[in-house]
Coordinates of C-alpha atoms and ligand atoms in Angstrom, one line a residue:
X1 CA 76.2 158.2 116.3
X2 CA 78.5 158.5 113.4
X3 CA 77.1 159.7 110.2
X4 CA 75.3 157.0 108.3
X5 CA 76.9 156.7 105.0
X6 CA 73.7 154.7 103.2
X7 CA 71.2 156.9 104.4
X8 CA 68.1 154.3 103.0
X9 CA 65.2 153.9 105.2
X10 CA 65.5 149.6 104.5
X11 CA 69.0 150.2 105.8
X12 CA 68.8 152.2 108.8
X13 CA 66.2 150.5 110.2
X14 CA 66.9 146.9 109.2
X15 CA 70.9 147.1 110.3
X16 CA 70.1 146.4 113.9
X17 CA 68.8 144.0 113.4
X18 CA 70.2 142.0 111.4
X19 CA 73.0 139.0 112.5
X20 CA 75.4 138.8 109.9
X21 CA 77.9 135.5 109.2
X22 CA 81.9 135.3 110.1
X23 CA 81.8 138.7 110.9
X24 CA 82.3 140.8 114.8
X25 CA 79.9 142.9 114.8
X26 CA 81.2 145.2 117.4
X27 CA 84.6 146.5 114.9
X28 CA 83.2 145.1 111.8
X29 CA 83.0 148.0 108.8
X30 CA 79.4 148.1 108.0
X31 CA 77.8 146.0 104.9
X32 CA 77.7 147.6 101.3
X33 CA 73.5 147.7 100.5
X34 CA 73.1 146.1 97.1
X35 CA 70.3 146.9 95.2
X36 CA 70.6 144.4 92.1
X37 CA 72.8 142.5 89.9
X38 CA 74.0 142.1 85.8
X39 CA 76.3 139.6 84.4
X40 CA 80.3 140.0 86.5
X41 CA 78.7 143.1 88.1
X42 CA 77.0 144.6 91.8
X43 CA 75.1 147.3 91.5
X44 CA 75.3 149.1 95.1
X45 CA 71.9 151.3 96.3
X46 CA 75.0 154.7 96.0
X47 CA 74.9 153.6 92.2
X48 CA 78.6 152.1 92.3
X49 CA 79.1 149.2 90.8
X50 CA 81.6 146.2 91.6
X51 CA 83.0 143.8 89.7
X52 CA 82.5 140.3 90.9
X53 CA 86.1 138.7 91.9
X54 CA 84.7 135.5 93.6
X55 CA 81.1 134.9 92.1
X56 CA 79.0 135.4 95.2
X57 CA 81.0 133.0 97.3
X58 CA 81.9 130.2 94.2
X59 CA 78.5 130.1 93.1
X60 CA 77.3 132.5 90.5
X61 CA 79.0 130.4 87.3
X62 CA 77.3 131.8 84.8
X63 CA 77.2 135.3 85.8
X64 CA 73.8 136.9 87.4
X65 CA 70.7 137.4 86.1
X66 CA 71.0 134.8 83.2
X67 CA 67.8 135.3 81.1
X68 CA 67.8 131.6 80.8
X69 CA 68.0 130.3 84.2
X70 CA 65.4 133.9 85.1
X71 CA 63.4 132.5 82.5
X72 CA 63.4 128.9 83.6
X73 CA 62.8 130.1 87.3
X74 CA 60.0 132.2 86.6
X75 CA 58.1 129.4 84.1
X76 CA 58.0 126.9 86.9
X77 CA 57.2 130.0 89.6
X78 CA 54.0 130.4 88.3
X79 CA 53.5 126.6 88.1
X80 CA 54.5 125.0 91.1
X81 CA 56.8 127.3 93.5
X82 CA 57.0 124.7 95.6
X83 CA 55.8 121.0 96.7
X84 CA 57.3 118.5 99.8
X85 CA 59.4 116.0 98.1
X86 CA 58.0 113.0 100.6
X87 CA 55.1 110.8 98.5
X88 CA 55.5 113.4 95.8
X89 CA 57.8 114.1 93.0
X90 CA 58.1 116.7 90.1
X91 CA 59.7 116.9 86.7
X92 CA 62.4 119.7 88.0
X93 CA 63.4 117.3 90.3
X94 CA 63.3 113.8 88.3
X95 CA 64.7 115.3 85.4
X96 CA 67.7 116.7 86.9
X97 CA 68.5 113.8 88.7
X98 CA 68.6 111.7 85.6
X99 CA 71.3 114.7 84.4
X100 CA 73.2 114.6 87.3
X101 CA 73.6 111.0 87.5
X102 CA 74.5 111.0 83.5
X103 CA 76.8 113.6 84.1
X104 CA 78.6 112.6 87.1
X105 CA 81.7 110.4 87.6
X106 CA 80.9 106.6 86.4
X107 CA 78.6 104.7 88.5
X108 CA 77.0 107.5 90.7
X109 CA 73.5 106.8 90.0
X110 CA 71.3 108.2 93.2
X111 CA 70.5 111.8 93.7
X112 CA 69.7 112.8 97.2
X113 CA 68.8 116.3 97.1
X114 CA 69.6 119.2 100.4
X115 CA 69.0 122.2 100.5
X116 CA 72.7 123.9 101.3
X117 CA 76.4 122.6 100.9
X118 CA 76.3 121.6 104.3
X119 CA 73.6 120.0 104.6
X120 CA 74.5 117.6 101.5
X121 CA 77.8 117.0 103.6
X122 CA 75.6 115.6 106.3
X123 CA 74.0 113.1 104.5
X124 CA 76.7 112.0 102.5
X125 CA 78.1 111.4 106.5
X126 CA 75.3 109.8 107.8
X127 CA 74.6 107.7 104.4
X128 CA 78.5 106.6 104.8
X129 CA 77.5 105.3 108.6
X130 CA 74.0 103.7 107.8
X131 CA 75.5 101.7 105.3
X132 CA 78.1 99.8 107.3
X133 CA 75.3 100.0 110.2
X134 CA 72.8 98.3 107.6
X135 CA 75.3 95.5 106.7
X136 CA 75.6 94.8 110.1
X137 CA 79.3 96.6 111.0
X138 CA 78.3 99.2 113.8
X139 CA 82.2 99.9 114.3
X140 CA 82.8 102.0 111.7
X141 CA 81.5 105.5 112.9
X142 CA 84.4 107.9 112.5
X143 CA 85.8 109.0 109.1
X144 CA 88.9 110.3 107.7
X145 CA 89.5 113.9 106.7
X146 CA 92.1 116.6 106.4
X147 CA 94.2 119.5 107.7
X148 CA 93.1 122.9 105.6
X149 CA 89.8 120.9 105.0
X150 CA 86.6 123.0 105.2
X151 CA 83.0 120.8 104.5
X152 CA 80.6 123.7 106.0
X153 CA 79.3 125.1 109.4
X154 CA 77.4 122.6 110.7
X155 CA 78.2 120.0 113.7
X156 CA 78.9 116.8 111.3
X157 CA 80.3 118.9 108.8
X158 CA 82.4 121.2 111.6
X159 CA 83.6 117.5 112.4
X160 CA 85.4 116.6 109.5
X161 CA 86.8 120.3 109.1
X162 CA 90.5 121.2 110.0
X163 CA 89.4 122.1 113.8
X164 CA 92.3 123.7 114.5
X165 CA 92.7 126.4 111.5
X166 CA 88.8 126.6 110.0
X167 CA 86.6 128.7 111.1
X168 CA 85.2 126.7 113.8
X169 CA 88.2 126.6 116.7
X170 CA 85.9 127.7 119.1
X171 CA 83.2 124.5 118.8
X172 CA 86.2 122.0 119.2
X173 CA 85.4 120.6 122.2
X174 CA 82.1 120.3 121.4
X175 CA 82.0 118.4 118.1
X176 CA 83.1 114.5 117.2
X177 CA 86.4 113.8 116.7
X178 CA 88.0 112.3 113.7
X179 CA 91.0 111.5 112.2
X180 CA 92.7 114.3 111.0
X181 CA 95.3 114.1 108.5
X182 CA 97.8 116.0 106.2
X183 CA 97.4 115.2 103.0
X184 CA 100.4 113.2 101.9
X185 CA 102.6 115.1 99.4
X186 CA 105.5 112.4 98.6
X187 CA 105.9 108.6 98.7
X188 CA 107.1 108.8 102.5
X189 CA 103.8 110.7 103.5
X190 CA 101.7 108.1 101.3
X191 CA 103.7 105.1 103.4
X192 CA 102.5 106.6 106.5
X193 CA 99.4 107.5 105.1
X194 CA 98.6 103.9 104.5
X195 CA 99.9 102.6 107.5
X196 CA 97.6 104.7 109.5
X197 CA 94.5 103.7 107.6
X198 CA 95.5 100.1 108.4
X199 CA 95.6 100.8 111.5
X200 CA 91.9 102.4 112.0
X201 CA 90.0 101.2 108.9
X202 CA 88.1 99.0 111.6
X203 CA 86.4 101.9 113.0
X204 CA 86.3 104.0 109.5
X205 CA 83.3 104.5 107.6
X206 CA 84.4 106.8 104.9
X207 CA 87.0 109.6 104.0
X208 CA 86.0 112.9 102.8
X209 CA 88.2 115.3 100.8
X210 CA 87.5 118.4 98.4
X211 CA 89.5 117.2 95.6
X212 CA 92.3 119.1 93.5
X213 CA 91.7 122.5 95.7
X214 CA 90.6 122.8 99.4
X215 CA 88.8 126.3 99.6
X216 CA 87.5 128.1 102.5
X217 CA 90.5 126.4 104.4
X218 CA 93.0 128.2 102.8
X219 CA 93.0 127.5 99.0
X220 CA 95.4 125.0 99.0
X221 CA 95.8 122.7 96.0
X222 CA 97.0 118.9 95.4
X223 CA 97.8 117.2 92.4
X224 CA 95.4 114.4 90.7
X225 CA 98.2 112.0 91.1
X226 CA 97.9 112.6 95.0
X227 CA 93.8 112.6 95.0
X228 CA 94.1 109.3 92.7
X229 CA 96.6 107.9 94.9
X230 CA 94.5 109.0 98.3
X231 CA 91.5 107.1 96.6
X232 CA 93.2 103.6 96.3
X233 CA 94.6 103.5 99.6
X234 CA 91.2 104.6 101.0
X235 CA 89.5 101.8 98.9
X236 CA 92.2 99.3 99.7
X237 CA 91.1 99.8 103.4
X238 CA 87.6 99.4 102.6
X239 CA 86.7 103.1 103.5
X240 CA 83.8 104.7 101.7
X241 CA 85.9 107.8 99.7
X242 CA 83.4 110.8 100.0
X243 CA 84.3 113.7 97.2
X244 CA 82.9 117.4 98.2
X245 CA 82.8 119.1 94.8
X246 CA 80.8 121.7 96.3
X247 CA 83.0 124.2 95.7
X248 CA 85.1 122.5 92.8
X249 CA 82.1 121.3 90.7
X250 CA 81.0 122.8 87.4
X251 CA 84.3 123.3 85.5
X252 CA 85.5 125.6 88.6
X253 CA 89.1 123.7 88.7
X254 CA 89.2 123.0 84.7
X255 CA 87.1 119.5 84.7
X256 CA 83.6 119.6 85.1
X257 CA 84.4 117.6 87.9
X258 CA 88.0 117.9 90.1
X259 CA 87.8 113.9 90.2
X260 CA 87.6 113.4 86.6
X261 CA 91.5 114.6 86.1
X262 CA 92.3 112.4 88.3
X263 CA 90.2 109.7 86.8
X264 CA 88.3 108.5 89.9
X265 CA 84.8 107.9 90.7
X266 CA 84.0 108.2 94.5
X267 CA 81.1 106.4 96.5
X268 CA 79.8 109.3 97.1
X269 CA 79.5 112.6 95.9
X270 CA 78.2 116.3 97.5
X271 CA 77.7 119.4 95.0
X272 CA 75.9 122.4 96.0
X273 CA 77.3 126.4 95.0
X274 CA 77.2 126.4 91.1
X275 CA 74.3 123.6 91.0
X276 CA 71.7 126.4 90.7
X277 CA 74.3 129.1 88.7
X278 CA 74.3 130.9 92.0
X279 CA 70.6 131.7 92.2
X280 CA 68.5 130.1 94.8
X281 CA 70.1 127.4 97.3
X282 CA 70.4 124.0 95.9
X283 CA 72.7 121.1 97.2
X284 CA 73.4 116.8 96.3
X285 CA 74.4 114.0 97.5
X286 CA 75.5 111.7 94.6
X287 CA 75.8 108.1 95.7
X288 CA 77.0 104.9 94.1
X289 CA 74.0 101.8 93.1
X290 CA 75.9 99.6 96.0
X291 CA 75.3 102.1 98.4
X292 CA 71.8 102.9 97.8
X293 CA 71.5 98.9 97.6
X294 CA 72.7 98.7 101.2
X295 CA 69.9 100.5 102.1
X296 CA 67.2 98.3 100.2
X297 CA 65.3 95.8 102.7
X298 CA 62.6 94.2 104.3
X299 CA 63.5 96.0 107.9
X300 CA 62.2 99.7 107.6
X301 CA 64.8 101.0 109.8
X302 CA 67.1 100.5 106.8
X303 CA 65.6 103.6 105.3
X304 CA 68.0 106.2 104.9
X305 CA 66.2 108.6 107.4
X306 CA 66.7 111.8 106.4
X307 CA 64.4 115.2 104.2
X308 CA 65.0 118.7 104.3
X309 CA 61.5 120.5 104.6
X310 CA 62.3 122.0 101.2
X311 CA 64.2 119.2 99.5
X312 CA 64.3 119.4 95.8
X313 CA 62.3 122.7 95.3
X314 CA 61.0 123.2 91.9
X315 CA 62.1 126.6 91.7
X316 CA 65.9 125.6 93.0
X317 CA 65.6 122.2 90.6
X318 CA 64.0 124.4 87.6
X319 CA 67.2 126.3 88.1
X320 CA 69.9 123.7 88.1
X321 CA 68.4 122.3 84.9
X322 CA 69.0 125.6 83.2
X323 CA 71.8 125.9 84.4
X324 CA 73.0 122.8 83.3
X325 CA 71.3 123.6 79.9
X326 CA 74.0 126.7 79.5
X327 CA 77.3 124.2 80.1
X328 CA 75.4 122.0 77.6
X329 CA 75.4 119.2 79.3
X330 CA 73.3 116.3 78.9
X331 CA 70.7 117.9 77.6
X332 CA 67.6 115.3 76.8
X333 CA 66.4 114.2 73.5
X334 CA 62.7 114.9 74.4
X335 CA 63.3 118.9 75.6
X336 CA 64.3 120.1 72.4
X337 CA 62.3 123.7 73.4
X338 CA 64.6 123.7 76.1
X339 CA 67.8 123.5 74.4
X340 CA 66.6 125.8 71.8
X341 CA 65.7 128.1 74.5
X342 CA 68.7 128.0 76.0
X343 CA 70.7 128.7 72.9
X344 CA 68.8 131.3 71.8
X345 CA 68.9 133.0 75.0
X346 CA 73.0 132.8 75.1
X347 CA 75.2 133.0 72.2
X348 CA 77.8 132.9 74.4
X349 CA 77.6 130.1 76.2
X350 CA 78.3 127.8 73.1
X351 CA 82.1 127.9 73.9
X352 CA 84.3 125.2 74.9
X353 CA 84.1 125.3 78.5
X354 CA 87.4 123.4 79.8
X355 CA 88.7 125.6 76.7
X356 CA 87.5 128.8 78.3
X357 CA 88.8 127.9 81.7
X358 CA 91.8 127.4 80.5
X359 CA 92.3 131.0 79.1
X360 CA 90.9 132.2 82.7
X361 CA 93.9 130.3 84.2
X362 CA 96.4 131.3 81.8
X363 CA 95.3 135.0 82.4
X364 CA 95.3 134.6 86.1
X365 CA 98.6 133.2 86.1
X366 CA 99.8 135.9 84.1
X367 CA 98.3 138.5 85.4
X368 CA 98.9 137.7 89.2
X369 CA 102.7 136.5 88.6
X370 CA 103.5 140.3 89.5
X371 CA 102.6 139.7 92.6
X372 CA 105.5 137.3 93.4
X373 CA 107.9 140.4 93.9
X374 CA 105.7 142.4 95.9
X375 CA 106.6 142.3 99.6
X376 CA 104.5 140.4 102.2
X377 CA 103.6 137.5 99.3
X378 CA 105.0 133.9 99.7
X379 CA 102.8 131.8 96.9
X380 CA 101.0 133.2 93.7
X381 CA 99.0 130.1 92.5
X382 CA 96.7 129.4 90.0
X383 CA 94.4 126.4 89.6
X384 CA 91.4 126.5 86.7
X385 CA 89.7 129.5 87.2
X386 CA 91.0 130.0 90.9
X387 CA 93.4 132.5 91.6
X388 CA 96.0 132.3 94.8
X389 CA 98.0 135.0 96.2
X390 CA 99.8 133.9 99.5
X391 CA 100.5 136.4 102.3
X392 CA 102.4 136.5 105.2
X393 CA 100.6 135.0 108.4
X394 CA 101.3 137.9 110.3
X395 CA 99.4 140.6 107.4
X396 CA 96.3 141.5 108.1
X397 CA 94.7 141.2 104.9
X398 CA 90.9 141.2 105.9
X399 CA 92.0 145.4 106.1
X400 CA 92.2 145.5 102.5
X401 CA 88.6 144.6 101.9
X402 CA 87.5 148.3 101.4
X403 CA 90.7 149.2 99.2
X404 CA 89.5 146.7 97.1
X405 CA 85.8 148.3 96.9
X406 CA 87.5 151.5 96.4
X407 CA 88.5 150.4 93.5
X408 CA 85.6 148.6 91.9
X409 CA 86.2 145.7 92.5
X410 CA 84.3 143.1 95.1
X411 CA 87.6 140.5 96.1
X412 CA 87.2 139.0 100.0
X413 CA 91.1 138.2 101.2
X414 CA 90.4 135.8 104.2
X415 CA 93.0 134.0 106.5
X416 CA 96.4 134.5 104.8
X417 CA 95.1 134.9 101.1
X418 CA 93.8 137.1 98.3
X419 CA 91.7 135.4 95.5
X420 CA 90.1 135.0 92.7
X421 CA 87.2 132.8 91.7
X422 CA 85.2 135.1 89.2
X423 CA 81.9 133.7 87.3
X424 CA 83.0 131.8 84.7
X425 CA 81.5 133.9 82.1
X426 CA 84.0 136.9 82.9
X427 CA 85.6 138.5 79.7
X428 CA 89.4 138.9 79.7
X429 CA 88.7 142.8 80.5
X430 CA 86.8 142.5 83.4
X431 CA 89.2 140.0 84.6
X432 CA 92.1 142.1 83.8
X433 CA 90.5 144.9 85.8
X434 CA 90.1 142.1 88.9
X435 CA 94.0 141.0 88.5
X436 CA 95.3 144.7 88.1
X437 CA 92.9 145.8 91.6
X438 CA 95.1 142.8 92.9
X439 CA 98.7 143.7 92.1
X440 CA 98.2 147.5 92.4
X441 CA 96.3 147.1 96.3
X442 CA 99.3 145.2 96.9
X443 CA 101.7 147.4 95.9
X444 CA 100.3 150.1 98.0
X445 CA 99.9 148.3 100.6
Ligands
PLP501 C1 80.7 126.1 100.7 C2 81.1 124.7 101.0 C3 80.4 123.9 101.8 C4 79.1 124.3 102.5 O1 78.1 124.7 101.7 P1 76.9 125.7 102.2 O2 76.0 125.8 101.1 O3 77.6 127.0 102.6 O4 76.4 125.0 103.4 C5 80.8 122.6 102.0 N1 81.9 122.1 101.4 C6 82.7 122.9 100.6 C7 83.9 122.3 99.9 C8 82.3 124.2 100.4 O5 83.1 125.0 99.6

C-alpha cells in the first residue's frame, strides 16, 4: 500500500468503490477530494485551493456558489423539490420555457426538457426521425455529422460523434453508422459538400453540428461564414439542420448563441452545461413550430414518445431561471421581485456580456500568444472565452495535469490540447494567473 496522501475517512473508504469517467483506473493518479466551492475557486479537503481554468467542464458560467441562483434553488427546495413532468406542470418549468423560446434564435418555439447534454442530443435525433416518419417518409433515418464532432456518450449521440478520434473508438462497431464528414473549409470542399448531400438527402433526416467551436473533439473552430453556408446547403437538401450549443451556449463563444453570428436559426436546438450556471444537471431540446406541428394528430403514435423520469425538475428549472436572470435576459414584466433580487444580489453581473467576453478573448489571445514559440506547440487559438493551445500529437499532455495543480490552477489538457474555458465571471487577475500557469508549465516542460 502506498501512503495515502488524503488521509479522510469519506475518502479512504469511498475510493474503492467508486467508478470514475474517461479515466484507467489501474495507472490513473488518484482524484483531488474537494470539499466546497467560491466564485473562480476549488477549495480541496488539504485547504489548497484552485483556480477554475475550464468552469467545471463548460458549465459553471457564472462562477460557483452564486447567492442568486443558491437563493433561487433553495426557495423552490422547500416548495417543491421535485414533481414528474407527465399530466403535471410547474412555474420553474413553464416560465423558463417561455424565456428560452424568447431568447433563442427566431422561430424556436418548443422546449423539450432532458436531464443531461446527451440526453437532449437524443431527442433532438429521434424528434428529427419521427418527424419525417410522421409525414409519411420512413427513408430518412440516418443524419449528417462531422469529423472532430463530439454530441455526448451515449449510443445515438456516440453515433453522430467522430468514431474514429472521440472518445468512443472502441463502441464503433456497435453503434449506427452515419455520414461522416469534414467540415468544408473552401469553396472546393463546399462543392463536394453539396454534391454528397445530393446524393443521400433521400435517406437524411437531419445534420447535427456544434457550431463556431467543436469541443470535447478537439477544440477546433469554423468560421460563421462556413456554419451559414453549411446551413443552406443542408436546408437546400431538405435536411433538418440540428445545432448542439451545449457547450457553446450562453455567451461561451462571444454570442449568446454560436448561431446568432452567423445569423441562422436551426430546426432544432440542444443546450444543456451553462443552462443551470453549472449547478444541478439541466438539458433542452429547442424545436421549430413546424416540427412540433408534425407531431400534432388524430393517430396517438404521432406523439413524440419520449420523458426523462426527472424531466424539468423544479430545483434544475428554478436554477436556469436565475441563471438566466444574471445574463439579464428576458426577464418578465410580472417578476419584478425577481429581477430586483437578482440585481441586488450581483452588482456585477450588470456588465455588457458580449462586451465582457470580448475582453476575456483579447486577454487570452494575449496572454497565450507566448506560447507560439515554445517547443512542442503547433496552434495558439482563441475563440470568445475559449482558449486553444495546440500540441504535438505525439506529447503526452494528459502528464501535465498535476503540474498544473501544483501550481494552483485546475486546467485538464486532453487529446493534443491545453485550454481554457474559465467561468465567465473571471477577473483579469485570476485569468492572468490561469494564462501565466499555461505558458510557464510549458516552458518547463
Ligand atoms: C458536453 C456535451 C454534450 C453532452 O452533455 P452531457 O450533459 O455531458 O451529457 C453534448 N454535446 C456537446 C457539444 C457537449 O459539449
Amino acid at each position: 500500500m502506498t501512503h495515502d496522501p488524503f488521509p479522510i475517512p469519506w475518502y479512504s473508504s469511498g475510493i474503492e468503490h467508486i467508478w470514475l469517467p474517461y479515466t484507467q483506473m489501474k495507472t490513473a493518479a488518484k482524484p483531488l477530494p474537494v470539499v466546497s466551492t467560491q466564485g473562480c475557486r476549488i477549495k480541496l479537503a488539504d485547504g489548497r485551493e484552485l483556480i477554475d481554468g475550464i468552469a467545471s467542464w463548460w458549465s459553471a458560467c457564472h462562477g460557483y456558489n452564486h447567492p442568486h441562483i443558491l437563493q433561487a434553488i433553495e426557495t423552490q427546495l422547500r416548495a417543491m423539490p421535485h414533481v414528474m413532468f407527465g399530466g403535471l406542470v410547474h412555474e420553474p418549468a413553464l416560465t423558463l420555457a417561455r424565456r428560452l423560446s424568447e431568447i433563442a434564435p427566431e422561430g424556436l418555439n418548443r422546449v423539450f426538457f432532458a436531464d443531461s447534454g446527451s440526453v437532449a442530443v437524443e431527442v433532438a435525433l429521434k424528434i428529427a426521425l419521427q418527424y419525417w416518419r410522421n409525414k409519411g417518409n420512413s427513408k430518412k433515418d440516418r443524419f449528417i455529422c462531422f469529423k472532430d464532432g463530439y454530441h455526448g456518450d451515449t449510443l445515438g449521440a456516440m453515433s453522430v460523434s467522430d468514431p474514429e478520434k472521440s472518445l468512443h473508438k472502441a463502441f464503433r462497431n456497435s453503434i449506427i453508422k452515419q455520414y461522416v464528414l469534414d467540415i468544408p473549409h473552401d469553396e472546393y470542399g463546399f462543392a463536394e459538400f453539396d454534391s454528397l448531400l445530393a446524393g443521400v438527402h433521400g435517406n437524411v433526416a437531419g445534420l447535427i453540428i456544434e457550431p463556431l467551436v467543436q469541443g470535447a473533439g478537439g477544440m477546433r473552430f469554423h468560421s460563421a461564414d462556413i456554419l451559414g453556408e453549411i446551413y443552406r446547403i443542408a436546408k437546400k437538401h431538405n435536411i433538418l439542420f440540428i445545432a448542439d450549443e451545449i457547450a457553446t451556449g450562453f455567451y461561451r463563444t462571444g454570442n449568446l448563441f454560436a448561431c446568432n453570428e452567423a445569423g441562422i436559426a436551426p430546426d432544432l436546438m440542444c443546450i444543456g452545461k451553462a443552462l443551470t450556471g453549472g449547478t444541478i444537471t439541466l438539458a433542452a431540446t429547442l424545436a421549430r413550430e413546424d416540427i412540433f406541428a408534425a407531431f400534432l394528430s388524430d393517430n396517438p403514435d404521432d406523439a413524440f414518445m419520449h420523458g426523462p423520469t426527472f424531466m424539468a425538475n423544479p430545483l434544475a428549472c428554478a436554477a436556469a431561471n436565475a441563471a438566466l436572470d444574471l445574463f439579464q435576459l428576458a426577464v418578465s414584466g410580472g417578476q419584478s421581485s425577481v429581477k430586483e433580487n437578482a440585481s441586488a444580489n450581483c452588482k456585477l453581473q450588470t456588465a455588457n456580456w458580449p462586451m465582457r467576453i470580448e475582453a476575456i478573448e483579447s486577454q487570452l489571445a494575449k496572454e497565450l500568444e507566448p506560447c507560439r514559440a515554445l517547443p512542442g506547440v503547433i496552434d495558439v487559438r482563441v475563440k470568445g472565452a475559449i482558449g486553444v493551445v495546440q500540441m504535438e500529437p505525439s506529447m503526452d499532455v494528459r502528464a501535465l495535469r498535476p503540474k498544473f495543480v501544483e501550481r494552483g490552477v485546475w486546467v485538464r489538457p486532453f487529446k493534443d490540447i491545453i485550454y481554457l474555458m474559465p467561468p465567465l465571471v473571471i477577473t483579469p487577475e485570476e485569468l492572468g494567473v490561469l494564462t501565466e500557469a499555461v505558458v510557464s508549465t510549458l516552458r518547463d516542460a
